[in-house]
Amino acid sequence: MEIKSVEKGQDYVGFLFIKSQMTKTATNGSRYFNMVLNDANFDEIDAKKWDVKPEDEAIFINGKLVKIKGKVQEFNNRLQLIVNKMRLVNENDEVSIDDYIETVPVDTDEMIGYVNDAIDDFTNKDIKDITQRIFNDHIACLSYFPAAKKHHHAIKGGLLYHTYSMLRIGKSLAGIYTFINKDLLYAGIILHDIGKINEMVSDENGSVSDYTPEGKLLGHITQEIVDLEIVGKELGTDPECLMLLKHMILSHHYQPEYGSPKKPMFPEAELLHHIDMIDARMYTMEQALGRVEPGTFTEPNWSLDGISLYHRSFE
Amino acid sequence: MEIKSVEKGQDYVGFLFIKSQMTKTATNGSRYFNMVLNDANFDEIDAKKWDVKPEDEAIFINGKLVKIKGKVQEFNNRLQLIVNKMRLVNENDEVSIDDYIETVPVDTDEMIGYVNDAIDDFTNKDIKDITQRIFNDHIACLSYFPAAKKHHHAIKGGLLYHTYSMLRIGKSLAGIYTFINKDLLYAGIILHDIGKINEMVSDENGSVSDYTPEGKLLGHITQEIVDLEIVGKELGTDPECLMLLKHMILSHHYQPEYGSPKKPMFPEAELLHHIDMIDARMYTMEQALGRVEPGTFTEPNWSLDGISLYHRSFE
Amino acid sequence: MEIKSVEKGQDYVGFLFIKSQMTKTATNGSRYFNMVLNDANFDEIDAKKWDVKPEDEAIFINGKLVKIKGKVQEFNNRLQLIVNKMRLVNENDEVSIDDYIETVPVDTDEMIGYVNDAIDDFTNKDIKDITQRIFNDHIACLSYFPAAKKHHHAIKGGLLYHTYSMLRIGKSLAGIYTFINKDLLYAGIILHDIGKINEMVSDENGSVSDYTPEGKLLGHITQEIVDLEIVGKELGTDPECLMLLKHMILSHHYQPEYGSPKKPMFPEAELLHHIDMIDARMYTMEQALGRVEPGTFTEPNWSLDGISLYHRSFE
Amino acid sequence: MEIKSVEKGQDYVGFLFIKSQMTKTATNGSRYFNMVLNDANFDEIDAKKWDVKPEDEAIFINGKLVKIKGKVQEFNNRLQLIVNKMRLVNENDEVSIDDYIETVPVDTDEMIGYVNDAIDDFTNKDIKDITQRIFNDHIACLSYFPAAKKHHHAIKGGLLYHTYSMLRIGKSLAGIYTFINKDLLYAGIILHDIGKINEMVSDENGSVSDYTPEGKLLGHITQEIVDLEIVGKELGTDPECLMLLKHMILSHHYQPEYGSPKKPMFPEAELLHHIDMIDARMYTMEQALGRVEPGTFTEPNWSLDGISLYHRSFE
Amino acid sequence: MEIKSVEKGQDYVGFLFIKSQMTKTATNGSRYFNMVLNDANFDEIDAKKWDVKPEDEAIFINGKLVKIKGKVQEFNNRLQLIVNKMRLVNENDEVSIDDYIETVPVDTDEMIGYVNDAIDDFTNKDIKDITQRIFNDHIACLSYFPAAKKHHHAIKGGLLYHTYSMLRIGKSLAGIYTFINKDLLYAGIILHDIGKINEMVSDENGSVSDYTPEGKLLGHITQEIVDLEIVGKELGTDPECLMLLKHMILSHHYQPEYGSPKKPMFPEAELLHHIDMIDARMYTMEQALGRVEPGTFTEPNWSLDGISLYHRSFE
Amino acid sequence: MEIKSVEKGQDYVGFLFIKSQMTKTATNGSRYFNMVLNDANFDEIDAKKWDVKPEDEAIFINGKLVKIKGKVQEFNNRLQLIVNKMRLVNENDEVSIDDYIETVPVDTDEMIGYVNDAIDDFTNKDIKDITQRIFNDHIACLSYFPAAKKHHHAIKGGLLYHTYSMLRIGKSLAGIYTFINKDLLYAGIILHDIGKINEMVSDENGSVSDYTPEGKLLGHITQEIVDLEIVGKELGTDPECLMLLKHMILSHHYQPEYGSPKKPMFPEAELLHHIDMIDARMYTMEQALGRVEPGTFTEPNWSLDGISLYHRSFE
């Protein structure tokens, strides 16, 4: 039973994934679940289960796949699912939890290998060492971290996939604009958003519940610059290399109002910004166009300055 | 004798190229030349020659290489060359006029061949025919037209070279974002600035003296859309293809204040904008960095939002 | 029974006009109508009729006047009418459908005559011919087309009425600023919004259901410029006249962010913009003030930069 | 000898008008004149006369027409006239001072009569009395006051002429938008810029030397509102009428950044803004176009958002 | 029973204060109350009482403390209280109405004394007299007037408290920047927002129901400037002093888009702006932080440019 | 002989201070000095000395007081002094070099003592230790570092004086807003601009020749945050304290376009911004007003948004 086709008043039976669950206490003292559930299309629905037992609270947690019977209601102009029965899936259910977690289309190891191969080819030892070190420091999180809470690549492994796609573009452009320093460009690509790991709190399914306090007060750009300084000091990185890497992080959002107090001041920093934009936009557009028929327009998309995209009707 | 090292008060002897010449009449009725001259480094200097004879006016015109004796003076805070003697180069002079006209680093035929090969590979016949037709209509001008009056690629052949470089990027990106329509992207790249041929007046050395009246009143974006309509109607181009090409032209400057009333509404239009930006920026940065020493900053650059570029000190 | 005074829970009996109707299928397979209905004050209400029969779908279509029995409910914080019974009006009903379609206060033929008289007086043959031709090409639609989907003059015949009022202003101003070219100004007025006929989809009651795909991707300004080019080429219009008319269309929204990449560059283009603004604003203000008592303020009006209008208390 | 055709190094003989004169003391204690002079085309030139005698200082003052012999030099990249001889015109000179003072094309008395006739027709006594009173209070200054220091109508009588032209437009629009209150609109037109008489210091030739201190600290909008209050209190003007007039003054620049903290909140205030814009723009455009040939463009005009105007080549 | 902890469906019994009450007529002709009630924490809830008797309308008015029995429902996504029984408090209730009206932490007389002492110390007689006079004219309203309808200091006595706090800052800064004129600064502080008394309609509990018509059309800045002029004329205030005071009022919002057409043009006007900002911001921040736990963030706050505040976790 | 009264063509004899000197080589191989000199009023003049001897280059360096004979000329519309003779001052000259270096009005030791006393009073040991350590690290530079290259406090010792004045304001405000944490506010004040020592290159007279490369690429805000991190890690500063200090540095320019990617998110950060603004503005205003007579206006001041200040005419 697909979430996208349920309607108000309908009975629901099917497998759903607990994307987030919060237990709350009603005025009468009873406990209930406030949940966001998704199906295998990754469509989501709000859900409530009233009068939950203490033992349930430990079982029905984020990241579990469950079978549910319930009824669709409307609340505050949104559909929500009132859960009557709920159990964990078992081996007889012939469903796989992996089908319920949206993830990227390339294997993690392949992407990590691709990045590592790129770093291995760096000829500037200072840039190579600091890039390798910071990449390795975050490698565990990269297997699941998304690139954003809501916008582009907001899925499991999205941050690494975004980095990997950008690196592919970087390699093409380095072949066309041969006056640039490849190591600097690739290092900038690999490190540009890695500060997000300290900016956001993500579970292992790539779902971001919130920003960290430091993320809110400083932001991933400042956080990553500070990180570069600490590691650079430790490794004795050449001061100019370290300064240029910090500038690339600082300037990659381009506009002050998007968080970059300085604009790109050398070609590798400029390219980093455009590559980041291209990959974020193409991801968002591909997703949005996949939801509408050829020959029609999408809803206005707030990650794309509010425009409606047109899905062309020919191949 | 290089223009970049001349100083006030100095005598000058050397070969210079007449980039532009205007003959004027002084109060006393005598005629004089107001000229812009450049040397083989493409550095420029203002120049005046007083009391010119009627026969000189037909000889010393735009696009001629001349040998000059004169004196450097300062006028209105700028250096200018007061020409005492001036003659056309002759076969004994051992200089080649081609060294005095700044041009692009790739051969015109090679670039035209590259574009034509791309068009040949189009699978959509409607897009192929209209692109081929408009490209052919402008092919004569493309051998010398610059991409701008003052900003990026403002040299002989700059418009074609800009198109060629963008097409190279387009091919790379089409390999990474496989959901896009290559024909549409490549057609957009080939046609996006071709309206500039009607917007500006360029001589055969790629020097733009002015904008056309229609260029000032309508601009190359509107001019090219109108051109597409006329040709499309004649060829019977599929209406959707024609509409999408018009939208790509319309939206490729992205911001309303830069001339695009609509933002890109499909991925090929979005990519076109970014590719255009990248190529314009990389050209401008490479030029600007070539004028300063490693480890130093350029002057604030008004084609780059007023920033000073840093020329890194390592390879 | 007036829509403006109905309340939640009330029974409703009365004549209403079907402004728009969409038939949908409920989860249980039954069919229902989603409608917008208006009364003779042109106030509107959402309405639903459940379980409609197949034959009803062909009868109760947009543009029909019907007698309705139903009940007012609240849904999503808006009132809606649940229709129990519904039939077409008949000759005994003593109501006239014309009272239910909001229209302009001047007769269509009178307005068309006024425009044609103005064109007849043009002294410039090129401007006269192209204006006459394009006006005639759209004359059928002008009897009902509104000037906008939601903003000013969004009623049957609104586009023509807007043109007619602007032409009246144009004639006054031409008497005060005698250095301008009247033909150019009047032609600009007559043609400035005629591209909207290709930008929006309107039924014969002046109700706009949507924008056309080309309207969304290009907009009426670009659409009308392309139209001018095609007709101008066909008629052999003098190039300068054609260029100036295209500029007037291009610049009449004045600001880039409202769709004009060029600002008005001659007096007739400048006047066109101001006359357009005046007529749009005066219409909107008259409508808004008509809904509140003297001595009070209207709600903030989003067509007027969010201001509340004051209705003066004296004559 | 016309100023527009003089060149550096040339001798000058001719009649010129002293637009402004300041006497200064050189380091060696001698006295000299710093002047701005204009010819009968109203073109201006800076001028100096060295070593002036004490008796000259009382003779060669602002507003005198003089015969001059001198030499044109260049100073700070501008032409200036070094005066050798200088005398007042006498009855034999066959020149009229009136030809050297730029003024408006309608007679002062005719314009004042036109305004007074309009006021006489007011039906609202409160609006009539306060308008008549304030207009009369400033009538002496209106015979020469310009509408601005540098922008539109910056000539003798410009303020009254601007008011007169606006009133003509107002009367036309009142015939088209009959729901408005004519008295309110006309009063707003008559009073909207009259505060400029306290904002700027003008001599009797309509030349503004500076703003008043109060003009700089408060501006003519605030100054006129305060004036309305004082007169309104004295006359016992109906509070609503007074409030609406104050709002019209306050909002007539429309944008906060141009000095209006409130936007127009009723139709008469809205119309006042547009009529003001139209008349200022048409005046500026007519002036600018008069200086260039048909078929050409003006220089960028800073009173018109920096655009170049096109002078059409046909009648 | 505290409003902040009530939930949908709950019965409510307790004392509440009638912050605002409007009587309306239902479709069936019966009368009902629409109310906003608050408890002793100053938390608010919407409330309705159906079928009220004529005599009730005169009893249950704004500013009364009542005992209520009712039920909490949800309507339009907000909680509202449906009142079943309602009576005025009596002497047995052991509640004090003063606990239900949010007020400032300093005694009115103390604040008025503080302001008067400051004025008494003025050495400039002109500034002293006009400040004293205008302050005295408004002294009755200052005992309850809030400083805003919704933003900072929107409580009983808030306007005076804001003035008092600003004056304390002013005195500190006058000790540091000794080149300023204290009288001017203090007068600016005392008068800067006093025009709000004519801009808003407040009851004696400091609750603002609406803006006055003049407040909407002119705003408190213009209103206070006009007031200064009238009083200054009457007292014969020195013109420069009066002009400077008017400028301080005019410029104290600093930005045109916040209502100041002129920026501060002398140090006392500049300081006035910053002191106003500091006191408004500190008040708002203290209030917002008081509602969240240490170590957490507040909701985005629209009086603070939409930021979330962080409540530090240490003392 | 005062610089402010010299005129073109005049002979000059007097003592001047070498603010900056650069030796250059003319086309003929001779060496010359390009200098900026100032007198005891701190007014400056450009100067040139032709044909300097090799031994002179080591003698006439920045920071020397010299006696000069020369002539005033005009070059590029500015006065410049052509030096004929030049020697160092000697003991007979009865001038003191200290009179030629503009400095702050409070003794360095007194200001350092004031800051140290404030730090000694901190009750939070983490904030105290890191503030003390960073302040001590920069104490040598603080005796001469200016607060800016051109704007406010651009004199010897200006950075410390700015800090000192802000700390005085901070102490006043901490007495009024008692809910804030004093240590945090004072630490923010002491550290907020200390990164400028790494952003700019200043000589010991407080004259800034340029920004450092890192200053251009990163800016003092980012530089100081990185510094805080390094020292904080070394001292083991409490993470929350360190995070809040970094946020205060990050947000103290308030607007993104002035370099702050985050707005202040707690009261101490908010106050820091306003105190910084007040002190910078008051310094600039006091300087500017000191140059004009009472009752007049200054030139437009680009450090103050282009406004002209009014110097009041009464005490």
Short mmCIF file of C-alpha atoms in Angstrom, two decimals, chain F residues 42-314:
data_model
loop_
_atom_site.label_atom_id
_atom_site.label_comp_id
_atom_site.label_asym_id
_atom_site.label_seq_id
_atom_site.Cartn_x
_atom_site.Cartn_y
_atom_site.Cartn_z
CA PHE F 42 48.92 65.43 11.15
CA ASP F 43 47.92 66.88 7.79
CA GLU F 44 49.65 65.02 4.96
CA ILE F 45 51.19 65.86 1.58
CA ASP F 46 52.70 63.73 -1.19
CA ALA F 47 56.36 64.52 -1.87
CA LYS F 48 59.09 63.63 -4.33
CA LYS F 49 62.87 64.04 -4.11
CA TRP F 50 64.74 63.46 -7.36
CA ASP F 51 68.29 62.15 -7.78
CA VAL F 52 68.85 60.77 -4.32
CA LYS F 53 72.25 59.37 -3.41
CA PRO F 54 72.69 55.76 -2.31
CA GLU F 55 73.60 56.81 1.24
CA ASP F 56 70.34 58.83 1.51
CA GLU F 57 68.24 55.76 1.06
CA ALA F 58 69.31 54.38 4.42
CA ILE F 59 68.85 57.69 6.22
CA PHE F 60 65.49 59.05 5.08
CA ILE F 61 63.28 56.15 6.05
CA ASN F 62 59.78 55.85 7.50
CA GLY F 63 59.45 57.36 10.91
CA LYS F 64 62.15 60.05 10.64
CA LEU F 65 61.55 63.74 11.28
CA VAL F 66 63.30 65.94 8.70
CA LYS F 67 63.77 69.60 7.82
CA ILE F 68 62.79 70.32 4.24
CA LYS F 69 63.13 73.05 1.59
CA GLY F 70 61.06 72.60 -1.49
CA LYS F 71 58.34 73.87 -3.80
CA VAL F 72 54.66 73.04 -3.94
CA GLN F 73 53.39 71.82 -7.32
CA GLU F 74 50.20 70.34 -8.61
CA PHE F 75 50.23 66.84 -10.07
CA ASN F 76 47.18 64.80 -11.02
CA ASN F 77 44.98 67.38 -9.35
CA ARG F 78 46.72 67.00 -6.01
CA LEU F 79 49.34 69.18 -4.40
CA GLN F 80 52.78 67.64 -4.05
CA LEU F 81 55.99 68.89 -2.57
CA ILE F 82 59.15 68.74 -4.68
CA VAL F 83 61.97 68.50 -2.14
CA ASN F 84 65.14 70.41 -2.90
CA LYS F 85 66.94 70.00 0.41
CA MET F 86 66.30 67.60 3.24
CA ARG F 87 68.14 66.74 6.46
CA LEU F 88 67.41 64.90 9.68
CA VAL F 89 66.48 67.08 12.65
CA ASN F 90 69.20 67.63 15.20
CA GLU F 91 69.31 68.73 18.83
CA ASN F 92 69.32 72.39 17.92
CA ASP F 93 66.04 72.23 16.07
CA GLU F 94 63.79 72.58 19.07
CA VAL F 95 61.18 70.24 17.71
CA SER F 96 60.08 66.95 19.19
CA ILE F 97 59.32 63.97 16.98
CA ASP F 98 56.48 63.00 19.29
CA ASP F 99 54.54 66.05 18.15
CA TYR F 100 54.48 64.62 14.64
CA ILE F 101 52.98 61.22 15.39
CA GLU F 102 49.23 61.23 15.96
CA THR F 103 48.38 59.16 18.96
CA VAL F 104 45.58 58.47 21.38
CA PRO F 105 44.73 60.70 24.35
CA VAL F 106 45.23 58.05 27.06
CA ASP F 107 48.54 56.59 28.19
CA THR F 108 49.26 53.04 26.97
CA ASP F 109 50.11 51.72 30.43
CA GLU F 110 46.93 53.16 31.87
CA MET F 111 44.85 51.44 29.19
CA ILE F 112 46.66 48.12 29.60
CA GLY F 113 46.19 48.39 33.33
CA TYR F 114 42.49 49.05 32.86
CA VAL F 115 42.09 45.98 30.67
CA ASN F 116 44.16 43.82 33.03
CA ASP F 117 42.12 44.95 36.01
CA ALA F 118 38.97 43.96 34.17
CA ILE F 119 40.37 40.52 33.39
CA ASP F 120 41.53 40.07 37.00
CA ASP F 121 37.92 40.50 38.08
CA PHE F 122 36.60 37.71 35.83
CA THR F 123 34.97 34.98 37.91
CA ASN F 124 34.89 32.37 35.14
CA LYS F 125 38.37 30.82 35.15
CA ASP F 126 38.16 29.46 31.57
CA ILE F 127 37.22 32.80 30.08
CA LYS F 128 39.77 34.57 32.26
CA ASP F 129 42.70 32.36 31.28
CA ILE F 130 42.15 32.44 27.52
CA THR F 131 41.48 36.18 27.50
CA GLN F 132 44.56 36.92 29.58
CA ARG F 133 46.73 34.68 27.44
CA ILE F 134 45.66 36.13 24.08
CA PHE F 135 45.81 39.69 25.38
CA ASN F 136 49.34 39.09 26.70
CA ASP F 137 50.42 37.49 23.43
CA HIS F 138 49.59 40.70 21.58
CA ILE F 139 50.52 43.26 24.21
CA ALA F 140 53.67 44.44 22.47
CA CYS F 141 51.81 45.31 19.28
CA LEU F 142 48.98 46.99 21.15
CA SER F 143 51.24 49.88 22.14
CA TYR F 144 51.17 51.12 18.55
CA PHE F 145 48.64 49.17 16.44
CA PRO F 146 45.84 51.24 14.93
CA ALA F 147 42.25 49.92 14.74
CA ALA F 148 42.04 50.35 10.97
CA LYS F 149 43.96 51.33 7.86
CA LYS F 150 41.78 54.31 7.03
CA HIS F 151 38.56 54.37 9.00
CA HIS F 152 38.07 54.91 12.71
CA HIS F 153 40.99 55.01 15.17
CA ALA F 154 43.56 54.84 12.35
CA ILE F 155 46.30 56.27 14.58
CA LYS F 156 49.09 55.01 16.80
CA GLY F 157 47.59 53.01 19.64
CA GLY F 158 44.12 53.20 18.14
CA LEU F 159 43.34 49.52 18.54
CA LEU F 160 44.00 49.55 22.28
CA TYR F 161 42.18 52.85 22.75
CA HIS F 162 39.14 51.52 20.91
CA THR F 163 39.20 48.44 23.15
CA TYR F 164 39.57 50.57 26.27
CA SER F 165 36.66 52.87 25.37
CA MET F 166 34.45 49.93 24.53
CA LEU F 167 35.28 48.30 27.85
CA ARG F 168 34.17 51.47 29.62
CA ILE F 169 30.82 51.29 27.83
CA GLY F 170 30.58 47.57 28.53
CA LYS F 171 30.92 48.19 32.27
CA SER F 172 28.09 50.73 32.18
CA LEU F 173 25.76 48.44 30.29
CA ALA F 174 26.55 45.48 32.53
CA GLY F 175 25.20 47.58 35.40
CA ILE F 176 21.93 48.16 33.56
CA TYR F 177 21.36 44.71 32.02
CA THR F 178 22.24 42.57 34.99
CA PHE F 179 21.12 39.29 33.41
CA ILE F 180 24.16 39.18 31.15
CA ASN F 181 27.48 37.49 31.88
CA LYS F 182 30.07 40.23 32.39
CA ASP F 183 33.09 38.01 31.78
CA LEU F 184 31.76 36.99 28.39
CA LEU F 185 30.99 40.57 27.37
CA TYR F 186 34.35 41.95 28.52
CA ALA F 187 36.27 39.07 26.94
CA GLY F 188 34.42 39.66 23.67
CA ILE F 189 35.33 43.34 23.80
CA ILE F 190 39.00 42.67 24.55
CA LEU F 191 39.39 40.02 21.83
CA HIS F 192 37.01 41.24 19.09
CA ASP F 193 39.53 43.10 16.90
CA ILE F 194 42.80 41.64 18.13
CA GLY F 195 42.95 39.54 14.95
CA LYS F 196 43.66 42.77 13.08
CA ILE F 197 47.26 42.46 14.26
CA ASN F 198 47.54 39.53 11.83
CA GLU F 199 45.34 41.12 9.17
CA MET F 200 47.30 44.34 8.64
CA VAL F 201 50.97 45.36 8.50
CA SER F 202 51.60 48.34 10.75
CA ASP F 203 54.84 50.12 11.57
CA GLU F 204 55.55 51.32 15.11
CA ASN F 205 53.92 54.68 14.42
CA GLY F 206 50.58 53.02 13.75
CA SER F 207 50.77 53.52 10.00
CA VAL F 208 49.36 50.60 7.99
CA SER F 209 51.09 50.01 4.65
CA ASP F 210 48.96 47.07 3.54
CA TYR F 211 46.96 44.03 4.54
CA THR F 212 48.78 40.72 4.96
CA PRO F 213 48.05 38.02 2.34
CA GLU F 214 46.23 36.01 5.00
CA GLY F 215 44.33 39.14 5.97
CA LYS F 216 43.12 39.49 2.40
CA LEU F 217 42.24 35.82 1.94
CA LEU F 218 40.67 35.17 5.35
CA GLY F 219 40.09 38.43 7.26
CA HIS F 220 40.59 39.25 10.94
CA ILE F 221 37.41 37.53 12.04
CA THR F 222 38.41 34.14 10.69
CA GLN F 223 42.00 34.70 11.81
CA GLU F 224 40.99 35.40 15.40
CA ILE F 225 38.63 32.41 15.55
CA VAL F 226 41.46 30.13 14.47
CA ASP F 227 43.71 31.75 17.08
CA LEU F 228 41.08 31.15 19.79
CA GLU F 229 40.86 27.49 18.80
CA ILE F 230 44.64 26.94 18.99
CA VAL F 231 44.98 28.66 22.36
CA GLY F 232 41.76 27.14 23.69
CA LYS F 233 42.94 23.63 22.80
CA GLU F 234 46.27 24.31 24.50
CA LEU F 235 44.69 25.66 27.69
CA GLY F 236 41.89 23.10 27.74
CA THR F 237 39.25 25.83 27.75
CA ASP F 238 35.71 24.66 28.50
CA PRO F 239 34.14 23.87 25.10
CA GLU F 240 31.02 25.96 25.63
CA CYS F 241 33.02 29.02 26.70
CA LEU F 242 35.28 28.62 23.69
CA MET F 243 32.30 28.17 21.36
CA LEU F 244 30.61 31.32 22.69
CA LEU F 245 33.77 33.41 22.35
CA LYS F 246 34.18 32.19 18.77
CA HIS F 247 30.57 33.10 18.05
CA MET F 248 31.06 36.59 19.47
CA ILE F 249 34.03 37.18 17.18
CA LEU F 250 32.15 35.66 14.22
CA SER F 251 29.00 37.74 14.66
CA HIS F 252 30.33 41.13 15.79
CA HIS F 253 30.06 42.81 12.36
CA TYR F 254 26.37 41.79 12.41
CA GLN F 255 25.65 41.87 8.65
CA PRO F 256 26.84 39.10 6.32
CA GLU F 257 28.01 41.69 3.80
CA TYR F 258 30.29 43.18 6.45
CA GLY F 259 31.85 39.81 7.20
CA SER F 260 29.64 38.11 9.81
CA PRO F 261 28.06 34.89 8.50
CA LYS F 262 26.05 34.52 11.74
CA LYS F 263 24.05 37.19 13.56
CA PRO F 264 24.48 37.57 17.35
CA MET F 265 22.64 34.71 19.09
CA PHE F 266 22.95 35.73 22.74
CA PRO F 267 22.84 39.09 24.54
CA GLU F 268 26.56 39.52 25.12
CA ALA F 269 27.23 39.04 21.38
CA GLU F 270 24.48 41.53 20.55
CA LEU F 271 25.87 44.13 22.95
CA LEU F 272 29.40 43.65 21.59
CA HIS F 273 28.19 44.67 18.14
CA HIS F 274 26.43 47.82 19.33
CA ILE F 275 29.30 48.92 21.57
CA ASP F 276 31.71 48.49 18.65
CA MET F 277 29.49 50.58 16.40
CA ILE F 278 29.02 53.34 18.99
CA ASP F 279 32.72 53.74 19.67
CA ALA F 280 33.71 53.68 16.00
CA ARG F 281 31.02 56.19 15.09
CA MET F 282 31.67 58.58 17.98
CA TYR F 283 35.39 58.64 17.19
CA THR F 284 34.76 59.36 13.51
CA MET F 285 32.17 62.04 14.26
CA GLU F 286 34.35 63.81 16.81
CA GLN F 287 37.23 63.92 14.32
CA ALA F 288 35.07 65.14 11.46
CA LEU F 289 33.28 67.83 13.48
CA GLY F 290 36.63 69.16 14.73
CA ARG F 291 37.45 70.18 11.17
CA VAL F 292 34.43 72.46 10.53
CA GLU F 293 33.02 75.57 12.13
CA PRO F 294 29.92 75.54 14.35
CA GLY F 295 26.75 76.06 12.33
CA THR F 296 28.16 74.33 9.22
CA PHE F 297 28.19 70.88 7.68
CA THR F 298 31.15 68.58 6.98
CA GLU F 299 31.86 67.09 3.58
CA PRO F 300 30.05 63.79 2.93
CA ASN F 301 31.86 61.21 5.05
CA TRP F 302 32.35 57.76 3.53
CA SER F 303 32.92 56.09 6.88
CA LEU F 304 29.44 57.29 7.86
CA ASP F 305 27.34 56.06 4.92
CA GLY F 306 28.14 59.24 2.98
CA ILE F 307 26.33 61.68 5.25
CA SER F 308 27.39 65.25 5.97
CA LEU F 309 27.52 65.98 9.68
CA TYR F 310 26.09 69.17 11.18
CA HIS F 311 28.22 70.96 13.79
CA ARG F 312 25.71 72.57 16.14
CA SER F 313 26.28 76.26 16.80
CA PHE F 314 25.58 76.27 20.56
#
